[in-house]
mmCIF file with all atom_site columns, C-alpha atoms and ligand atoms in Angstrom:
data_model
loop_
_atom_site.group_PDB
_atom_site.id
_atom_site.type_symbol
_atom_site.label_atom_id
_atom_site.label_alt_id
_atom_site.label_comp_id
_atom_site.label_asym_id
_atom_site.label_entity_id
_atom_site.label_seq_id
_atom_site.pdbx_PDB_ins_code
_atom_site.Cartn_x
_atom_site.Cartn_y
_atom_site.Cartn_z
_atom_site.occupancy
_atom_site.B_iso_or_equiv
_atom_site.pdbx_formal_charge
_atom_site.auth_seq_id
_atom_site.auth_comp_id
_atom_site.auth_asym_id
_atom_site.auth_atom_id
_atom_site.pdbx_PDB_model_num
ATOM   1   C CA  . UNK A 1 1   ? 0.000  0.000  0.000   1.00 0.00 ? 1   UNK A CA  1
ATOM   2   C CA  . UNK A 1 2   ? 1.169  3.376  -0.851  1.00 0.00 ? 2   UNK A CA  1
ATOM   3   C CA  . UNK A 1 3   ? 1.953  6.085  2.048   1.00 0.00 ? 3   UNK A CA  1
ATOM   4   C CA  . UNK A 1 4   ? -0.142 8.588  1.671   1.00 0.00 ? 4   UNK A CA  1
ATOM   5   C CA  . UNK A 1 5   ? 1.280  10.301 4.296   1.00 0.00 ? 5   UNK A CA  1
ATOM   6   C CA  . UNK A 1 6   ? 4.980  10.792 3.330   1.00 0.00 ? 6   UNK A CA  1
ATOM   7   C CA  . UNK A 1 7   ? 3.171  11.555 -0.234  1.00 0.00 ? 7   UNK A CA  1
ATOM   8   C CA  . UNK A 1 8   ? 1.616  14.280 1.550   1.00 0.00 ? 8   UNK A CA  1
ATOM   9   C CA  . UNK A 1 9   ? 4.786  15.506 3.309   1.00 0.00 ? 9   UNK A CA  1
ATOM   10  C CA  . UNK A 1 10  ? 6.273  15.480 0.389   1.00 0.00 ? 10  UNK A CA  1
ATOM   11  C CA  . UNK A 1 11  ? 3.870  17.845 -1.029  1.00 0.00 ? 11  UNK A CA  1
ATOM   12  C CA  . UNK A 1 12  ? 3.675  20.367 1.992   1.00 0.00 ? 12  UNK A CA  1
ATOM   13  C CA  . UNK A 1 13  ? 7.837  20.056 1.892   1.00 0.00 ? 13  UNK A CA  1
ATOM   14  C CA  . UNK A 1 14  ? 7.967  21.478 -1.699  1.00 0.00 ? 14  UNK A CA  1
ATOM   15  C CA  . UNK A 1 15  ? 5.583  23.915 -0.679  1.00 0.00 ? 15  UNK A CA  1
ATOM   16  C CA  . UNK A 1 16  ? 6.824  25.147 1.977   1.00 0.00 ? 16  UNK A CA  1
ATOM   17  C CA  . UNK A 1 17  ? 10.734 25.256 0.593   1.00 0.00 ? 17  UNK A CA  1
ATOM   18  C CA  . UNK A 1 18  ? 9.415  26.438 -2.604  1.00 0.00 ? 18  UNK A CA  1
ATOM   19  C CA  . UNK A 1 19  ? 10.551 23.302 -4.353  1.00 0.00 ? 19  UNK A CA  1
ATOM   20  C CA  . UNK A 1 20  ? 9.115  22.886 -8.137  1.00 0.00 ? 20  UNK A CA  1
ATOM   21  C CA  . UNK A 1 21  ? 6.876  19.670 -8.713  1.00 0.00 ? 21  UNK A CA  1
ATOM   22  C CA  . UNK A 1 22  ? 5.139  18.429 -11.395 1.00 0.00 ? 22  UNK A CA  1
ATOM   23  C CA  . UNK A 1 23  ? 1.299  19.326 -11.269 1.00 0.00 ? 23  UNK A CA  1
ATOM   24  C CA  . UNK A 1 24  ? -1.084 16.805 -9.979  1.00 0.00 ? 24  UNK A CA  1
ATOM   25  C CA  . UNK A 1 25  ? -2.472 16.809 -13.877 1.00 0.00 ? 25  UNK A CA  1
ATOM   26  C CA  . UNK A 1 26  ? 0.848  16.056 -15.154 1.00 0.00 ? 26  UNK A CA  1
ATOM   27  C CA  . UNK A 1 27  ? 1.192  13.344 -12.591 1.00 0.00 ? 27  UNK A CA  1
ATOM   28  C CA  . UNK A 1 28  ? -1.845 12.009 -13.902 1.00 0.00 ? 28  UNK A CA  1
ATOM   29  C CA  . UNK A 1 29  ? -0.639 11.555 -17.177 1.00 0.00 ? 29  UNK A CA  1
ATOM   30  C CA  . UNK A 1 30  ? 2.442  10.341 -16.819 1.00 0.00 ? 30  UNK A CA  1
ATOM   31  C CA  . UNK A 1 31  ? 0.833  7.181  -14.362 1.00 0.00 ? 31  UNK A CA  1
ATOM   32  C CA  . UNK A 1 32  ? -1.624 6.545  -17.310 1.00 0.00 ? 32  UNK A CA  1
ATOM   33  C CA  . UNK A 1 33  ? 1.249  6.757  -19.912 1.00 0.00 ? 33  UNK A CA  1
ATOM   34  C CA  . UNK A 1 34  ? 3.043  4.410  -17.509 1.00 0.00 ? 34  UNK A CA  1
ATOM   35  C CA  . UNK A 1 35  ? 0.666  1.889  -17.285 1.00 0.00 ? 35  UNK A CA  1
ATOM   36  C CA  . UNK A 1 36  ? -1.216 2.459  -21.478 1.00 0.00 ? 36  UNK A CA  1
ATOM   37  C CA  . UNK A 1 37  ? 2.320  1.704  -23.174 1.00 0.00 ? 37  UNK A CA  1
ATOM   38  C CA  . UNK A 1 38  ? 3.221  -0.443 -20.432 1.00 0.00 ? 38  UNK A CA  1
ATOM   39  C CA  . UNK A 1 39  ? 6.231  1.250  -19.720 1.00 0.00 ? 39  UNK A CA  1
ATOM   40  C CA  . UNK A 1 40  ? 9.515  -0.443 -17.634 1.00 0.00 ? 40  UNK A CA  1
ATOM   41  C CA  . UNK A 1 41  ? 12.228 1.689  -17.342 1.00 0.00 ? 41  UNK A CA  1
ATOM   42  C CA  . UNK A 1 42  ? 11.714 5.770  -16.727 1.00 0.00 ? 42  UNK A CA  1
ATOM   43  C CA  . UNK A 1 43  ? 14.898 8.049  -16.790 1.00 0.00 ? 43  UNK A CA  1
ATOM   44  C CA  . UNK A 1 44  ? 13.677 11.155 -15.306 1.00 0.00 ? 44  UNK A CA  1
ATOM   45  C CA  . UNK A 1 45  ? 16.024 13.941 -15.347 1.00 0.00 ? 45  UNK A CA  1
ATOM   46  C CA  . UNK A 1 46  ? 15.440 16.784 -12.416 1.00 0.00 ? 46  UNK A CA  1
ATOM   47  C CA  . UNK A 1 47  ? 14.618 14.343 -9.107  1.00 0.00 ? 47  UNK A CA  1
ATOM   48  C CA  . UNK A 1 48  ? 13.868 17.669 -7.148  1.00 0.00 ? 48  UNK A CA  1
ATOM   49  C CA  . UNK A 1 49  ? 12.668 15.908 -3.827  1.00 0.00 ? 49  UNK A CA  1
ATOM   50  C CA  . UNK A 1 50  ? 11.815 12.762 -5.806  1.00 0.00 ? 50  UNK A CA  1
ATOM   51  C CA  . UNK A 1 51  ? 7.640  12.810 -5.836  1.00 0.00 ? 51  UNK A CA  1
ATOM   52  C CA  . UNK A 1 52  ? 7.607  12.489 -9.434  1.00 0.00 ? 52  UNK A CA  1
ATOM   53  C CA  . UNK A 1 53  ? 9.860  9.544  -9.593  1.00 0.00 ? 53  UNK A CA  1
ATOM   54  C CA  . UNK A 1 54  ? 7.829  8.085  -6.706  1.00 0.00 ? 54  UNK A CA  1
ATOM   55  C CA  . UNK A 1 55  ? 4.598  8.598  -7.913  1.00 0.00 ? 55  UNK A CA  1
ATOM   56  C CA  . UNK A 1 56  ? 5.154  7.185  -11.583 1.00 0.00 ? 56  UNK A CA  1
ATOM   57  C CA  . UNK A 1 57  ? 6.421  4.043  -9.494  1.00 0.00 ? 57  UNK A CA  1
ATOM   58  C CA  . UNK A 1 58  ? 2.848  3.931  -8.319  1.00 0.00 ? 58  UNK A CA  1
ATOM   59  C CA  . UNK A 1 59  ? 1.667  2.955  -12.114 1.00 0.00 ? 59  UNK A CA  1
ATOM   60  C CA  . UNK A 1 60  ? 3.627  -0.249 -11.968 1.00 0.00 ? 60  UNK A CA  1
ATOM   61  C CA  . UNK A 1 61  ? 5.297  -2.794 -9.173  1.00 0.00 ? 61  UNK A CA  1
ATOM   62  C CA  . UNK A 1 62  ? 7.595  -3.614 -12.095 1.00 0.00 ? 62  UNK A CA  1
ATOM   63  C CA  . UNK A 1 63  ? 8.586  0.015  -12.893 1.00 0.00 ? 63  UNK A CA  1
ATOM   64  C CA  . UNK A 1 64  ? 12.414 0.936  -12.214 1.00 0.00 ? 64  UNK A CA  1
ATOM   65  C CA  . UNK A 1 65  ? 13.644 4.885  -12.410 1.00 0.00 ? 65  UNK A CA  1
ATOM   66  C CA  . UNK A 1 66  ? 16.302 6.140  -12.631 1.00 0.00 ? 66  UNK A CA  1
ATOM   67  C CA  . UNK A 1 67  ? 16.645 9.776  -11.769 1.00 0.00 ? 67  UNK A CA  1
ATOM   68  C CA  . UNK A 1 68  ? 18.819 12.451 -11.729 1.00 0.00 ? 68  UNK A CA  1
ATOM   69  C CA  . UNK A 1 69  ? 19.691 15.228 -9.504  1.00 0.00 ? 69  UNK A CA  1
ATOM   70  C CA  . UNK A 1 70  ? 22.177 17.799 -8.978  1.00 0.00 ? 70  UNK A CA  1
ATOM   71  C CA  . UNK A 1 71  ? 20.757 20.233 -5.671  1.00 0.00 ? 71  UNK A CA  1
ATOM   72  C CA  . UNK A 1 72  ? 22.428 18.240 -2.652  1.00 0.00 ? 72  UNK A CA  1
ATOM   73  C CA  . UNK A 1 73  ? 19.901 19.291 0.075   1.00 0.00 ? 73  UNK A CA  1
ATOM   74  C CA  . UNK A 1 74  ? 17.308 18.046 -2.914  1.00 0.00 ? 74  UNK A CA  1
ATOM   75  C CA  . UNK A 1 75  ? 19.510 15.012 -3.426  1.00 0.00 ? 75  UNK A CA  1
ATOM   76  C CA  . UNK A 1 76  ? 19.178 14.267 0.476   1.00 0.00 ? 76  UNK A CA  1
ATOM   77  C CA  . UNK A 1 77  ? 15.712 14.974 0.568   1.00 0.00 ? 77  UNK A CA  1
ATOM   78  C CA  . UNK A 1 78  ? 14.603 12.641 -2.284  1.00 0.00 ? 78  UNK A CA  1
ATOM   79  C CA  . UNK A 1 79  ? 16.984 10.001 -0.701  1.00 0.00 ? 79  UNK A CA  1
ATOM   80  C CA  . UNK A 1 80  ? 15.137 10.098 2.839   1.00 0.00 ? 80  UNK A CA  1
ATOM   81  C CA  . UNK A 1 81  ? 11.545 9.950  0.721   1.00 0.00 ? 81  UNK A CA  1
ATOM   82  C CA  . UNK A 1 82  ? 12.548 6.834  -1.331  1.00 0.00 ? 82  UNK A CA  1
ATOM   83  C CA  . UNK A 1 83  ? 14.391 4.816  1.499   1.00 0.00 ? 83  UNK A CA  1
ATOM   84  C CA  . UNK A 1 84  ? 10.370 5.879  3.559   1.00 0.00 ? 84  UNK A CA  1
ATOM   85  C CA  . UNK A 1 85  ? 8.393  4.667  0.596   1.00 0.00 ? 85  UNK A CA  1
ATOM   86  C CA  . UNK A 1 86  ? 10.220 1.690  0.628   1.00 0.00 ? 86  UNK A CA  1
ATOM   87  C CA  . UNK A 1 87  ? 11.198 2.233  -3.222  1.00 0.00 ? 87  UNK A CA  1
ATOM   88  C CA  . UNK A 1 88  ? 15.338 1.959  -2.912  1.00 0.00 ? 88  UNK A CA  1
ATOM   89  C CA  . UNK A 1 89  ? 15.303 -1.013 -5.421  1.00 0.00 ? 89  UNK A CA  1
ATOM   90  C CA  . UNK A 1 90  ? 13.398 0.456  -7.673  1.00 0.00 ? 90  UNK A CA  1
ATOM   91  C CA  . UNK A 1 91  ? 14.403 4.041  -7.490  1.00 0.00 ? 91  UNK A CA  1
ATOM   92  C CA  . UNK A 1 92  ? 18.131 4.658  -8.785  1.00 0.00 ? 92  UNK A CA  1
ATOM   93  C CA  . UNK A 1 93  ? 19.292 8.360  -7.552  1.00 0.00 ? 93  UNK A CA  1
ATOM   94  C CA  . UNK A 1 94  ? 22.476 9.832  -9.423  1.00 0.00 ? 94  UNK A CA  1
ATOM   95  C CA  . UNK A 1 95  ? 23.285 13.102 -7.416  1.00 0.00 ? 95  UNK A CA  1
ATOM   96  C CA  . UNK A 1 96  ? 25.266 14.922 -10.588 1.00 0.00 ? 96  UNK A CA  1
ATOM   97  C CA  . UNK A 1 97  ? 24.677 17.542 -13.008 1.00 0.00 ? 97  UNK A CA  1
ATOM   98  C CA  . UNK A 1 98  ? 22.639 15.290 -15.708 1.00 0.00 ? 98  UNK A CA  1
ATOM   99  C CA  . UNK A 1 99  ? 24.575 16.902 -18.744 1.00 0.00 ? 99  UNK A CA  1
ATOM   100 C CA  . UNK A 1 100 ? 27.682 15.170 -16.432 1.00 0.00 ? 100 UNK A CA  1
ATOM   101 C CA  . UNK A 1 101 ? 26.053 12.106 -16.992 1.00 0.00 ? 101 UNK A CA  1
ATOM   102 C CA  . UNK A 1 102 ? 26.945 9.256  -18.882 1.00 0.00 ? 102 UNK A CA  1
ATOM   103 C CA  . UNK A 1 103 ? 24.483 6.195  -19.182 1.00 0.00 ? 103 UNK A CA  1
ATOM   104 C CA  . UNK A 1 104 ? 24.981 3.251  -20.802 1.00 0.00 ? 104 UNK A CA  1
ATOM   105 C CA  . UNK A 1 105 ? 21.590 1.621  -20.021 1.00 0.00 ? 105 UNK A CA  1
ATOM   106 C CA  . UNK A 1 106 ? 18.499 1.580  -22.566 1.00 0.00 ? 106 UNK A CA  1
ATOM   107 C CA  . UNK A 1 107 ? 14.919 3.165  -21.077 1.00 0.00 ? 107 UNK A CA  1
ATOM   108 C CA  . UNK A 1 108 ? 11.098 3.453  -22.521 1.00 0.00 ? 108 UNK A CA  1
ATOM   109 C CA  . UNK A 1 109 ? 10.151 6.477  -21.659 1.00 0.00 ? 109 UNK A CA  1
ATOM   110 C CA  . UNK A 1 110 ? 12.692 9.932  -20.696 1.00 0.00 ? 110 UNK A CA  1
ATOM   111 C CA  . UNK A 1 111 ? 10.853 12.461 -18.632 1.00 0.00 ? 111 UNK A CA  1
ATOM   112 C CA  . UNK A 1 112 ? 12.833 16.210 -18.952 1.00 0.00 ? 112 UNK A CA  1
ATOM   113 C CA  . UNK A 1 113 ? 12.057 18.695 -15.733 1.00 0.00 ? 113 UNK A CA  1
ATOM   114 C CA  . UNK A 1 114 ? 15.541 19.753 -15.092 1.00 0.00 ? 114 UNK A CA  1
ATOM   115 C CA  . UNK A 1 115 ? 16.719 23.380 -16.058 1.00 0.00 ? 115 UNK A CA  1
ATOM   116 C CA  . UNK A 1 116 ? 13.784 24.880 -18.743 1.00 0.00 ? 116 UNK A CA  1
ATOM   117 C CA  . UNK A 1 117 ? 17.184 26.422 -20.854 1.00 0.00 ? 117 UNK A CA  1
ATOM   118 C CA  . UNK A 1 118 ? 19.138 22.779 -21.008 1.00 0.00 ? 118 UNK A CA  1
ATOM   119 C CA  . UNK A 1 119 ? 15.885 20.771 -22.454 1.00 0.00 ? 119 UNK A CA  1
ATOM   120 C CA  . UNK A 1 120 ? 17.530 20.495 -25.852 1.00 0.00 ? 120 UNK A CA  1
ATOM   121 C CA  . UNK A 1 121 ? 20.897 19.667 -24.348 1.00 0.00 ? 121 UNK A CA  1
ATOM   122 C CA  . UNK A 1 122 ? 19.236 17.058 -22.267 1.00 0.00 ? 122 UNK A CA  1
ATOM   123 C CA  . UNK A 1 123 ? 16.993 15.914 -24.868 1.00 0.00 ? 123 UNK A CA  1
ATOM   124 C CA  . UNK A 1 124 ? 20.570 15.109 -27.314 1.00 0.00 ? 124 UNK A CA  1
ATOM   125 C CA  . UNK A 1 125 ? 22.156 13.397 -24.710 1.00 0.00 ? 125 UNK A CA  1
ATOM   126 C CA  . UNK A 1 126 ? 19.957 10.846 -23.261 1.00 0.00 ? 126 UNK A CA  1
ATOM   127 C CA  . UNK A 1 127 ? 18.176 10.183 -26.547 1.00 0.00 ? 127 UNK A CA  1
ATOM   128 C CA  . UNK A 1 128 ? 20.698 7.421  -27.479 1.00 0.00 ? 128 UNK A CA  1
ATOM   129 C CA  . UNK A 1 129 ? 19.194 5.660  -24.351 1.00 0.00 ? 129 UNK A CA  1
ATOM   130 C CA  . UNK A 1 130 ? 16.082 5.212  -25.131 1.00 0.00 ? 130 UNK A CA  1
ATOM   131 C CA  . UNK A 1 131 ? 14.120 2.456  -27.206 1.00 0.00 ? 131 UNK A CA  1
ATOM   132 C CA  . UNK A 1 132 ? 13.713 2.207  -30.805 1.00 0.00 ? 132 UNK A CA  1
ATOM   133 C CA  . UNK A 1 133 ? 9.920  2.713  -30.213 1.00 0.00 ? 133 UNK A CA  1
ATOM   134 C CA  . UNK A 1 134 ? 9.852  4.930  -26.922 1.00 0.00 ? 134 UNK A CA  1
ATOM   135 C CA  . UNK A 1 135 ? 8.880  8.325  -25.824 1.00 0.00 ? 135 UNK A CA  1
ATOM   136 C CA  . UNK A 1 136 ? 10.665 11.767 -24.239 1.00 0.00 ? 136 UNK A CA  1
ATOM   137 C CA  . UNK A 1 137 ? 8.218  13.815 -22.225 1.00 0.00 ? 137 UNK A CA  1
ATOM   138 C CA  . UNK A 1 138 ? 9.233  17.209 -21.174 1.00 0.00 ? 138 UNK A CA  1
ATOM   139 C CA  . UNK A 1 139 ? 7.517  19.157 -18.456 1.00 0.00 ? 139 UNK A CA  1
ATOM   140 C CA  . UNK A 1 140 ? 6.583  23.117 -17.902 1.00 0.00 ? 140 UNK A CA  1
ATOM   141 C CA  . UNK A 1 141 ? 6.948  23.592 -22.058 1.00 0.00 ? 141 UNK A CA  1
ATOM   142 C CA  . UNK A 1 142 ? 4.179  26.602 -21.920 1.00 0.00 ? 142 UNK A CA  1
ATOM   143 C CA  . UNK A 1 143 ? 6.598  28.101 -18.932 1.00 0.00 ? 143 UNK A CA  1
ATOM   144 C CA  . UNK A 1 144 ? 4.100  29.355 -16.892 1.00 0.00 ? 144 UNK A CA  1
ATOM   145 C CA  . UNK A 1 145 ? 1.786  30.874 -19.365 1.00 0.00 ? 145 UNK A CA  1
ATOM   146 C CA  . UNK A 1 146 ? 4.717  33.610 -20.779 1.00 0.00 ? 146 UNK A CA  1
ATOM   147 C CA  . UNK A 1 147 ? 5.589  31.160 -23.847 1.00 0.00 ? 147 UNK A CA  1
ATOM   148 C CA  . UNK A 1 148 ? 2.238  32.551 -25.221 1.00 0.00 ? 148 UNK A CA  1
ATOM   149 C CA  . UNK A 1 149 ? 3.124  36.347 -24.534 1.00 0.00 ? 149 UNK A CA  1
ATOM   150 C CA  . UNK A 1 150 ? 5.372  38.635 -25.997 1.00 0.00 ? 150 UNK A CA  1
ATOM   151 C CA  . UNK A 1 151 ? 9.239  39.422 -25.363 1.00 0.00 ? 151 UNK A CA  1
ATOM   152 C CA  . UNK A 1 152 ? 7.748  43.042 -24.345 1.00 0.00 ? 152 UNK A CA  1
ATOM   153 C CA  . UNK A 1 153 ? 4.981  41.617 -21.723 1.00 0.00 ? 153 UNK A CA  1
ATOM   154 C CA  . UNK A 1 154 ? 7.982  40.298 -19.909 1.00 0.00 ? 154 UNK A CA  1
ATOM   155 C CA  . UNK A 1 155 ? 10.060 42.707 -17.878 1.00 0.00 ? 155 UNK A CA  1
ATOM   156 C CA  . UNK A 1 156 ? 12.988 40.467 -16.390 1.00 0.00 ? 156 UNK A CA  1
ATOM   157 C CA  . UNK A 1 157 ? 15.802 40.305 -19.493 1.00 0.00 ? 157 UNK A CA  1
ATOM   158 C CA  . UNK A 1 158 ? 16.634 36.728 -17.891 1.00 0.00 ? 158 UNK A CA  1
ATOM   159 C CA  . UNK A 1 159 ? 12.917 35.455 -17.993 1.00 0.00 ? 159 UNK A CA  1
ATOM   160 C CA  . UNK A 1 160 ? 12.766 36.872 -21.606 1.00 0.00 ? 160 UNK A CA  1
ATOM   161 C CA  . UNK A 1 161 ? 16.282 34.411 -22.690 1.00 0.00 ? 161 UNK A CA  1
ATOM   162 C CA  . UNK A 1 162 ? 14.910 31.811 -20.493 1.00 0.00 ? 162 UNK A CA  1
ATOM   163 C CA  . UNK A 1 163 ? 11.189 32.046 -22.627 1.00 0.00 ? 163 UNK A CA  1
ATOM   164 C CA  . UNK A 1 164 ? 13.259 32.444 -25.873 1.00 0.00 ? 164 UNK A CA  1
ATOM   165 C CA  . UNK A 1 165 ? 15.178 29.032 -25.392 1.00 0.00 ? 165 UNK A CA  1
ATOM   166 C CA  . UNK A 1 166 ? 11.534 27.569 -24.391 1.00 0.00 ? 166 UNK A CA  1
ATOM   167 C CA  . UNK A 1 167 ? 10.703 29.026 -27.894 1.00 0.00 ? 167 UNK A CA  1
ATOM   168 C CA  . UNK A 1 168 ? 13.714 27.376 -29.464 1.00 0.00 ? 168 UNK A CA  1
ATOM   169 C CA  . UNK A 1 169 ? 13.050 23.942 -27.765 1.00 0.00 ? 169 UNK A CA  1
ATOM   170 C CA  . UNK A 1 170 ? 9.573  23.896 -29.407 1.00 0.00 ? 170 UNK A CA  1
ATOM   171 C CA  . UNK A 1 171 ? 11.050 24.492 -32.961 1.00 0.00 ? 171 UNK A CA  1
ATOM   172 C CA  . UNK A 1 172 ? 13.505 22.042 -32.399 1.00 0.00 ? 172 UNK A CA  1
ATOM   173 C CA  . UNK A 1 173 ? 10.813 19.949 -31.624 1.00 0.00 ? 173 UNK A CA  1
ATOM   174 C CA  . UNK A 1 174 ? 8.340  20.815 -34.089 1.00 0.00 ? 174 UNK A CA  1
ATOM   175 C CA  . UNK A 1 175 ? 11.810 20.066 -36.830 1.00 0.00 ? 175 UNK A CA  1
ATOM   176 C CA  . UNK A 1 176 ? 12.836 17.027 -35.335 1.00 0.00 ? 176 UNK A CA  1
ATOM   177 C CA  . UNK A 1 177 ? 11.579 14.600 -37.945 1.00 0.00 ? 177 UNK A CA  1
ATOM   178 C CA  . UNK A 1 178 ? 12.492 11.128 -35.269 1.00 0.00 ? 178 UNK A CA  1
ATOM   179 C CA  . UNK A 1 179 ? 10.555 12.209 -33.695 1.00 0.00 ? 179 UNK A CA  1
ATOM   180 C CA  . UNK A 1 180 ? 6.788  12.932 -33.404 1.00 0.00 ? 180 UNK A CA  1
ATOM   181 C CA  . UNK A 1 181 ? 5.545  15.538 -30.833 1.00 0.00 ? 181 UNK A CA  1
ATOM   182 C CA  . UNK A 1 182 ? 2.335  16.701 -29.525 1.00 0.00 ? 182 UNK A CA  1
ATOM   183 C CA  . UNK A 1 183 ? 1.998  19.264 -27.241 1.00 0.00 ? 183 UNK A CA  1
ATOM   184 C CA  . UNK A 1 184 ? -0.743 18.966 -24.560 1.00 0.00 ? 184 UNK A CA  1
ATOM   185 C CA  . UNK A 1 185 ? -2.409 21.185 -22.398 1.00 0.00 ? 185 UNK A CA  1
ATOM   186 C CA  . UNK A 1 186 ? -1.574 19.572 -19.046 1.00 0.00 ? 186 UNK A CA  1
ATOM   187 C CA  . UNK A 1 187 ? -0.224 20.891 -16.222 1.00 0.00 ? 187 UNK A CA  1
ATOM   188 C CA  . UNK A 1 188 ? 1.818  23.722 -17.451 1.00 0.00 ? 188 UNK A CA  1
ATOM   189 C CA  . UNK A 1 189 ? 2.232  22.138 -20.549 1.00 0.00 ? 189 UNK A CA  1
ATOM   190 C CA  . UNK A 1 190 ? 3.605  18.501 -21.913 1.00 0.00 ? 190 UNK A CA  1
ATOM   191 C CA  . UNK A 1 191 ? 5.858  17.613 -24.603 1.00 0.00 ? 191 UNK A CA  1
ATOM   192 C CA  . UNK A 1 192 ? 5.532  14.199 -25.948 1.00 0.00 ? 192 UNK A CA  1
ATOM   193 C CA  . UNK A 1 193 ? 8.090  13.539 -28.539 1.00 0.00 ? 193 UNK A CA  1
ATOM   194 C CA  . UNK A 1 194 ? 7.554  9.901  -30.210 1.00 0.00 ? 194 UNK A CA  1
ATOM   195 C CA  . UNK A 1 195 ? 10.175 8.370  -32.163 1.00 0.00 ? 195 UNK A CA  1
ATOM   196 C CA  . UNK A 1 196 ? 9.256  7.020  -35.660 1.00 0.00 ? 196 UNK A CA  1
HETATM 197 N N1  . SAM B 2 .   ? 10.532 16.098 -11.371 1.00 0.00 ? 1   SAM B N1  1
HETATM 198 C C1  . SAM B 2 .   ? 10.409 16.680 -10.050 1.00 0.00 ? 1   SAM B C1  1
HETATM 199 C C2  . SAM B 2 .   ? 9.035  16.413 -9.511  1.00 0.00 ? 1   SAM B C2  1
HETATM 200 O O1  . SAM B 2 .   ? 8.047  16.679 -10.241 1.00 0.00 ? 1   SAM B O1  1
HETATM 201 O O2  . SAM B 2 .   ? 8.938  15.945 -8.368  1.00 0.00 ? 1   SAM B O2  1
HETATM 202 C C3  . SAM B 2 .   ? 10.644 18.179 -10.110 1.00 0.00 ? 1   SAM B C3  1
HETATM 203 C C4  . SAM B 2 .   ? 11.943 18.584 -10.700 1.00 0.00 ? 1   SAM B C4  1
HETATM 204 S S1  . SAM B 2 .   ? 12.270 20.310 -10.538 1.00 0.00 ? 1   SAM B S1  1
HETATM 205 C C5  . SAM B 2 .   ? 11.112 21.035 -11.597 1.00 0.00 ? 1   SAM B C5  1
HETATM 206 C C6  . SAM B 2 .   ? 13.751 20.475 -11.437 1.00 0.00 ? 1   SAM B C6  1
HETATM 207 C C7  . SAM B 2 .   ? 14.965 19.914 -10.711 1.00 0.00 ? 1   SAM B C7  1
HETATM 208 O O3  . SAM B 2 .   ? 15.985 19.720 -11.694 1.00 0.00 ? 1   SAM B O3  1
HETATM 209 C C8  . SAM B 2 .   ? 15.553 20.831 -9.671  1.00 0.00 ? 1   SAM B C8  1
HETATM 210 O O4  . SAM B 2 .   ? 15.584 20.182 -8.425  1.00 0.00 ? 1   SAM B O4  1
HETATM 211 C C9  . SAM B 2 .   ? 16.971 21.139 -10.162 1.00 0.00 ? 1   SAM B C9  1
HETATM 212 O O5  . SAM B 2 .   ? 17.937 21.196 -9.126  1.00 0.00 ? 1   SAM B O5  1
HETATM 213 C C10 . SAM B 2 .   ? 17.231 19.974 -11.098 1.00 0.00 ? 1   SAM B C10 1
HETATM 214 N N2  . SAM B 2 .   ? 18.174 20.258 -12.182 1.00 0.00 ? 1   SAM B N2  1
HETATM 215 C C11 . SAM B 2 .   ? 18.230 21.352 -12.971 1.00 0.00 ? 1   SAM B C11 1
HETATM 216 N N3  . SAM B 2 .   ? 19.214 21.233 -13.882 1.00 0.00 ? 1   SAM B N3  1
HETATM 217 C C12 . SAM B 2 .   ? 19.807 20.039 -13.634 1.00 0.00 ? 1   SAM B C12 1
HETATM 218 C C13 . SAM B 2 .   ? 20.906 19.361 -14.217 1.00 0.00 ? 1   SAM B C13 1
HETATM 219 N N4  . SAM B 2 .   ? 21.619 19.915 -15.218 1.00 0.00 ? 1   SAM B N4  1
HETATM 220 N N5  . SAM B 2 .   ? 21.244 18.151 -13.734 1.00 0.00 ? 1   SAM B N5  1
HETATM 221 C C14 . SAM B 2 .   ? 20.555 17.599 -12.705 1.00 0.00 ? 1   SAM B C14 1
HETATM 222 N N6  . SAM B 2 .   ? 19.520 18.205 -12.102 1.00 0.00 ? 1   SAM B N6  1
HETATM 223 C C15 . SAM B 2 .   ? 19.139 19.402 -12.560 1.00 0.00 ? 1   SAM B C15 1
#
């Protein structure tokens, strides 16, 4: 049975330290992408506190993550969740900045929610892991709403770069012909690149 409780504290913990998650929606998905496509092997780049690596475990006994993470006090945090959900067999944590990383392993589905500006860095280097047939799904690709407005609705100059390589990431996307993508209205915004 699942703990609802540390799931919980895990919740009011990001809150409260003003730690990123995925949305509930997004959660949603990815469990019934999990479980549709019947999924094995999730490399999730951007562990954060690790709910999103535990609750995509929740689609599927059989489902192993590995996930990556380069915050230590995150690190430590998403350490002390697994080892209470019981899910340190199943959950592999690399504390390391992902674009460090070098894996030699092969994985259905890649979830991106690391750094918004790396996606297409992240996207290039882990793509050689995954499965003839599988799927990348990157998180927060409408940025909080300002991918639909204009450079001058934005004041910050480093929110306007940060929404440009958004912009850029979509394009790439959009021209990537290995892949197909569809972007979907969940959460704050999904990109799920197929490869053909
Ligand atoms: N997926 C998590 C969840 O929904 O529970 C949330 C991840 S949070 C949005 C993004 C995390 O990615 C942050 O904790 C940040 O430290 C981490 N991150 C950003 N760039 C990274 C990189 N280059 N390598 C590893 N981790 C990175």
């Amino acid at each position: 049975m699942w703990d609802l409780n540390v799931i919980n504290q895990m919740k009011n913990y990001a809150e409260l330290n003003n730690v990123p998650i995925m949305t509930e929606s997004g959660i949603r998905y990815l469990i019934k992408y999990i479980t549709k496509n019947n999924v094995k092997r999730v490399l999730e780049i951007g562990t954060a506190i690790g709910y999103s690596a535990i609750m995509m475990c929740t689609a599927d006994p059989e489902l192993m993550v590995t996930t990556i993470e380069r915050d230590e006090k995150r690190y430590l945090e998403a350490l002390k969740n697994i080892k209470k959900m019981g899910l340190e067999d199943r959950i592999q944590l690399i504390y390391k900045d992902a674009l460090e990383v070098t894996l030699n392993d092969y994985y259905d589905l890649i979830v991106i929610d690391a750094a918004k500006a790396q996606n297409q860095k992240f996207f290039e280097r882990f793509e050689k892991n995954l499965v003839e047939d599988g799927t990348i799904i990157t998180d927060n690709i409408k940025f909080h709403g300002l991918v639909d407005k204009k450079p001058d609705e934005i004041e910050s100059r480093n929110l306007r770069q940060l929404v440009r390589k958004v912009k850029d990431y979509i394009r790439f996307l959009n021209f990537n012909k290995k892949y197909e993508t569809e972007f979907l209205d969940v959460g704050d915004g999904l990109a799920v690149s197929k490869r053909i």
